[in-house]
Short mmCIF file of C-alpha atoms in Angstrom, two decimals:
data_model
loop_
_atom_site.label_atom_id
_atom_site.label_comp_id
_atom_site.label_asym_id
_atom_site.label_seq_id
_atom_site.Cartn_x
_atom_site.Cartn_y
_atom_site.Cartn_z
CA MET Y 1 119.04 79.17 106.22
CA LEU Y 2 118.36 81.30 109.61
CA SER Y 3 119.37 84.85 109.45
CA VAL Y 4 119.44 87.02 112.98
CA VAL Y 5 119.65 90.56 113.58
CA VAL Y 6 121.05 91.98 116.36
CA PRO Y 7 121.79 95.87 116.90
CA ILE Y 8 124.62 97.14 119.03
CA TYR Y 9 125.25 100.09 120.52
CA ASN Y 10 128.20 99.58 123.14
CA GLU Y 11 126.61 96.08 125.08
CA GLU Y 12 130.09 94.95 125.07
CA ALA Y 13 129.23 92.55 128.47
CA ASN Y 14 126.73 91.17 126.89
CA LEU Y 15 128.17 90.32 123.59
CA PRO Y 16 130.22 86.99 124.84
CA GLU Y 17 126.96 85.58 126.13
CA LEU Y 18 124.97 86.96 123.47
CA LEU Y 19 126.29 84.82 121.38
CA ARG Y 20 127.17 81.53 123.20
CA ARG Y 21 123.60 81.33 124.00
CA THR Y 22 121.84 82.28 120.15
CA SER Y 23 124.67 80.23 118.66
CA ALA Y 24 122.97 76.98 120.63
CA ALA Y 25 119.54 78.13 119.81
CA LEU Y 26 120.43 78.07 116.67
CA GLU Y 27 122.28 75.11 116.48
CA ALA Y 28 119.30 73.42 118.13
CA THR Y 29 116.66 73.97 114.80
CA GLY Y 30 119.08 71.65 112.53
CA GLU Y 31 119.27 74.69 110.09
CA ALA Y 32 122.36 76.82 108.25
CA TRP Y 33 122.43 80.32 110.44
CA GLU Y 34 124.07 83.42 110.14
CA ILE Y 35 124.37 86.28 113.19
CA VAL Y 36 124.34 89.42 111.63
CA LEU Y 37 125.64 92.17 114.41
CA VAL Y 38 125.07 95.61 112.98
CA ASP Y 39 127.33 97.75 115.92
CA ASP Y 40 125.35 100.96 116.13
CA GLY Y 41 128.07 104.23 116.50
CA SER Y 42 129.80 101.57 119.56
CA ARG Y 43 132.15 103.57 121.77
CA ASP Y 44 133.28 100.80 124.06
CA GLY Y 45 134.65 97.35 122.55
CA SER Y 46 132.01 96.00 121.11
CA ALA Y 47 133.23 96.35 117.18
CA ARG Y 48 136.76 94.23 118.69
CA ILE Y 49 135.00 91.46 120.20
CA ILE Y 50 132.45 91.36 116.87
CA ARG Y 51 135.46 90.80 114.47
CA GLN Y 52 136.48 87.69 116.75
CA ALA Y 53 133.95 85.97 117.27
CA HIS Y 54 133.24 85.92 113.22
CA ASP Y 55 137.40 84.64 112.98
CA ALA Y 56 135.96 82.09 115.30
CA ASP Y 57 133.37 81.68 113.22
CA PRO Y 58 132.32 82.88 109.87
CA ARG Y 59 128.62 83.01 110.30
CA VAL Y 60 128.96 86.04 112.46
CA LYS Y 61 128.96 88.55 110.38
CA LEU Y 62 129.75 92.43 111.05
CA ILE Y 63 127.86 95.24 110.25
CA ALA Y 64 129.31 98.90 111.29
CA LEU Y 65 127.62 102.06 111.09
CA SER Y 66 130.07 105.42 110.56
CA ARG Y 67 127.91 106.71 113.41
CA ASN Y 68 125.30 106.28 116.34
CA PHE Y 69 122.11 106.17 113.90
CA GLY Y 70 119.18 103.91 116.49
CA HIS Y 71 117.70 101.03 116.92
CA GLN Y 72 115.18 101.33 114.48
CA PRO Y 73 117.98 102.51 111.28
CA ALA Y 74 120.41 100.02 113.31
CA ILE Y 75 117.33 96.46 112.40
CA THR Y 76 116.66 98.02 108.84
CA ALA Y 77 120.68 97.57 108.11
CA GLY Y 78 120.66 94.40 109.35
CA VAL Y 79 117.33 92.91 107.83
CA HIS Y 80 118.64 94.17 104.64
CA HIS Y 81 122.18 92.03 104.84
CA ALA Y 82 120.28 89.39 105.86
CA ARG Y 83 119.82 86.22 103.17
CA GLY Y 84 118.26 84.23 105.75
CA ASP Y 85 114.72 82.07 103.89
CA ALA Y 86 113.61 83.25 107.66
CA VAL Y 87 114.70 86.62 109.50
CA ILE Y 88 114.55 86.92 113.35
CA LEU Y 89 115.19 90.16 115.16
CA LEU Y 90 116.61 90.46 118.81
CA ASP Y 91 117.75 93.21 121.27
CA GLY Y 92 121.67 92.86 122.35
CA ASP Y 93 120.82 93.06 125.77
CA LEU Y 94 118.96 89.50 126.11
CA GLN Y 95 116.36 90.69 127.91
CA ASP Y 96 114.44 88.61 124.77
CA PRO Y 97 116.08 85.24 125.18
CA PRO Y 98 117.63 83.16 121.71
CA GLU Y 99 116.52 80.47 123.22
CA LEU Y 100 113.07 81.64 122.14
CA ILE Y 101 114.73 81.07 118.05
CA PRO Y 102 113.58 77.04 118.04
CA ARG Y 103 109.90 77.60 119.09
CA LEU Y 104 110.26 80.98 116.51
CA VAL Y 105 111.42 78.35 113.67
CA GLU Y 106 108.96 75.90 114.70
CA LYS Y 107 106.25 78.00 114.01
CA TRP Y 108 107.26 79.01 110.72
CA ARG Y 109 108.23 76.15 109.52
CA ASP Y 110 105.89 72.93 110.67
CA GLU Y 111 103.39 75.63 111.38
CA GLY Y 112 103.45 78.37 107.57
CA PHE Y 113 103.33 81.09 109.64
CA GLN Y 114 105.37 83.78 107.98
CA VAL Y 115 105.37 85.99 111.05
CA VAL Y 116 105.98 84.95 114.46
CA LEU Y 117 105.85 87.24 117.36
CA ALA Y 118 107.19 86.92 120.58
CA GLN Y 119 104.13 88.28 122.96
CA ARG Y 120 105.60 89.14 125.98
CA ARG Y 121 103.76 88.13 128.87
CA SER Y 122 105.18 89.83 131.67
CA ARG Y 123 108.00 92.41 131.64
CA ALA Y 124 111.46 93.64 133.98
CA GLU Y 125 111.69 97.23 133.45
CA HIS Y 126 113.58 99.58 135.77
CA GLY Y 127 112.09 102.63 136.98
CA ALA Y 128 108.94 103.79 137.65
CA ALA Y 129 108.55 106.26 134.53
CA ARG Y 130 109.37 103.31 132.04
CA ARG Y 131 106.43 100.65 133.74
CA ILE Y 132 103.98 103.40 133.43
CA GLY Y 133 104.88 104.07 129.93
CA PHE Y 134 104.98 100.99 128.70
CA ARG Y 135 101.83 100.12 130.55
CA LEU Y 136 100.01 103.03 128.50
CA PHE Y 137 102.14 102.63 125.27
CA TYR Y 138 100.67 99.48 124.01
CA PRO Y 139 96.27 100.48 124.25
CA LEU Y 140 96.83 104.42 123.70
CA MET Y 141 98.40 102.29 120.43
CA ARG Y 142 95.98 100.16 119.33
CA HIS Y 143 93.44 102.89 120.41
CA VAL Y 144 94.86 105.75 117.83
CA SER Y 145 96.22 103.68 115.45
CA ASP Y 146 94.93 103.11 111.83
CA LEU Y 147 96.27 99.07 111.54
CA PRO Y 148 94.33 96.55 111.04
CA ALA Y 149 92.60 94.71 114.44
CA GLY Y 150 93.35 91.58 115.41
CA THR Y 151 96.61 90.75 113.02
CA THR Y 152 99.23 91.00 116.00
CA ALA Y 153 99.60 89.90 119.36
CA ALA Y 154 99.63 92.64 122.14
CA GLU Y 155 103.17 93.68 124.19
CA ALA Y 156 104.77 92.71 121.35
CA GLY Y 157 108.05 94.09 120.65
CA ILE Y 158 110.96 93.83 117.52
CA PHE Y 159 111.81 90.41 118.88
CA GLY Y 160 110.36 87.99 116.53
CA LEU Y 161 110.99 85.99 112.76
CA MET Y 162 109.49 87.28 109.77
CA ASP Y 163 109.59 84.45 106.23
CA ARG Y 164 111.55 86.01 103.10
CA VAL Y 165 108.45 87.69 101.66
CA VAL Y 166 108.10 89.51 104.33
CA VAL Y 167 111.17 90.41 104.30
CA ASP Y 168 111.65 90.97 100.94
CA CYS Y 169 108.22 93.48 100.97
CA PHE Y 170 109.48 95.04 104.26
CA ASN Y 171 112.97 96.58 102.52
CA ARG Y 172 111.02 97.35 99.74
CA LEU Y 173 109.14 100.73 102.11
CA PRO Y 174 110.15 104.16 102.14
CA GLU Y 175 110.06 104.72 105.31
CA ARG Y 176 112.62 106.18 107.25
CA ASN Y 177 111.60 106.95 110.79
CA ARG Y 178 110.62 103.49 111.28
CA PHE Y 179 108.28 101.77 113.95
CA ILE Y 180 109.02 98.17 113.09
CA PRO Y 181 106.70 96.65 114.82
CA GLY Y 182 104.26 98.27 113.43
CA LEU Y 183 105.69 98.47 109.63
CA ARG Y 184 105.69 95.00 110.13
CA GLN Y 185 101.85 94.52 111.29
CA TRP Y 186 100.61 96.58 108.29
CA LEU Y 187 102.56 94.52 105.88
CA GLY Y 188 100.19 91.19 106.81
CA PHE Y 189 100.53 88.19 106.18
CA ARG Y 190 99.87 85.00 108.02
CA GLN Y 191 100.99 85.64 111.92
CA GLY Y 192 101.58 83.83 114.88
CA ALA Y 193 102.34 84.07 118.35
CA VAL Y 194 105.02 82.54 120.58
CA GLU Y 195 104.18 83.61 124.24
CA TYR Y 196 107.57 83.81 127.63
CA ASP Y 197 108.66 86.50 130.00
CA ARG Y 198 110.78 89.28 129.57
CA ARG Y 199 113.69 89.49 131.61
CA ASP Y 200 116.20 92.40 133.51
CA ARG Y 201 119.46 93.23 130.69
CA ALA Y 202 122.19 90.69 131.52
CA ALA Y 203 124.56 93.67 131.56
CA GLY Y 204 125.26 97.36 132.02
CA GLU Y 205 122.43 99.79 131.44
CA PRO Y 206 119.77 100.97 129.07
CA LYS Y 207 120.98 102.28 126.17
CA GLN Y 208 117.34 103.85 125.46
CA THR Y 209 116.76 106.76 127.22
CA LEU Y 210 113.28 107.70 128.48
CA GLY Y 211 113.72 110.85 126.05
CA ARG Y 212 114.20 108.64 122.76
CA LEU Y 213 111.74 105.81 123.84
CA ILE Y 214 109.05 108.88 123.86
CA LYS Y 215 110.29 110.21 120.95
CA TYR Y 216 109.43 106.37 119.46
CA ALA Y 217 106.28 106.22 120.99
CA MET Y 218 105.46 109.00 119.39
CA ASP Y 219 106.97 108.08 115.70
CA GLY Y 220 104.77 104.95 116.11
CA MET Y 221 101.56 106.70 116.80
CA VAL Y 222 101.86 109.67 114.44
CA SER Y 223 103.25 107.18 112.27
CA PHE Y 224 100.63 104.70 111.72
CA SER Y 225 97.09 107.31 112.44
CA VAL Y 226 95.57 109.86 111.24
CA ARG Y 227 94.16 110.82 114.16
CA PRO Y 228 96.80 113.08 115.90
CA LEU Y 229 96.61 115.23 112.67
CA ARG Y 230 93.10 115.58 113.14
CA VAL Y 231 93.32 116.45 116.84
CA ALA Y 232 95.95 119.23 115.79
CA THR Y 233 94.34 120.55 113.08
CA TRP Y 234 91.11 121.12 114.24
CA THR Y 235 92.86 122.85 117.32
CA GLY Y 236 94.66 125.33 115.04
CA PHE Y 237 90.78 125.46 113.75
CA GLY Y 238 89.14 126.50 117.29
CA CYS Y 239 92.00 128.22 118.18
CA ALA Y 240 91.99 130.65 115.02
CA ALA Y 241 88.14 131.60 115.41
CA ILE Y 242 88.61 132.57 119.17
CA GLY Y 243 91.11 134.75 117.77
CA PHE Y 244 88.73 136.08 115.12
CA LEU Y 245 85.86 136.45 117.57
CA THR Y 246 87.87 138.46 120.36
CA ALA Y 247 89.19 140.90 117.89
CA ILE Y 248 85.56 141.54 116.54
CA VAL Y 249 84.65 142.13 120.24
CA PHE Y 250 87.53 144.57 120.43
CA ILE Y 251 87.23 146.23 117.19
CA VAL Y 252 83.05 146.63 118.88
CA ARG Y 253 83.81 147.81 121.78
CA ARG Y 254 86.56 149.98 120.11
CA LEU Y 255 84.23 151.90 117.75
CA PHE Y 256 80.84 151.32 118.47
CA PHE Y 257 81.65 151.85 122.65
CA HIS Y 258 84.95 153.79 122.61
CA ASP Y 259 86.04 151.98 125.72
CA PRO Y 260 88.56 153.95 126.39
CA ALA Y 261 90.15 150.41 127.77
CA VAL Y 262 90.62 148.94 124.86
CA THR Y 263 93.15 151.83 122.69
CA GLY Y 264 96.57 151.25 120.84
CA PHE Y 265 95.35 147.96 121.36
CA THR Y 266 92.86 147.50 119.10
CA THR Y 267 95.27 148.02 116.54
CA LEU Y 268 97.25 144.73 117.16
CA LEU Y 269 93.58 142.61 116.74
#
């Protein structure tokens, strides 16, 4: 059985097409399936559309969160409830094509890969800041992180497949601020990749603001590397040393050279 986990936040315009294309892709695999849609506190009619889809086909499931928790927590909730022998993660904006699912399943079922990543050959992103940010993030992440080398594809987001063995390990991880691509890589197992071209959103505006993307990137780099902590530590030591030496200079000028320019200031130092 296959499970597809999709985080949903105000995707009312995309949901009918998402469900149609995802269902067709799953049918093409010849496996039993379910689609687990996690409504992350949507303020539009997303939950209503999912309930209607469930009434028409019980294989479509809804997990309704009490508020907007964010992209990574929503995915985590869906993975915890997925029952499949393989779990496929997919965004709800149709930038990642559901038609790639049969190829992911083939790599898992026929070639024995326990993790199959969808690797982006190219990506369509609106806004210069986003394009520059994505181009910088992946090389920087590879440089600063302590993740094992060679176990994952470059330019791979959440889109991909995990075997049940990997999912069970993933569900036992204690992290709360999650960077799922990094956690999936850190777990190891036999990993393969399928290439594709990432498209524009089918409808609507991006739900991840630039600020959220920056926070997401920082969570990823801090969670999987001690280098930012080392930089902060040595910067702190450096600032403290400069302050200590400055204080000594002013104390010497006041006590031994009676410099009136530092009167009153030396005590504060």
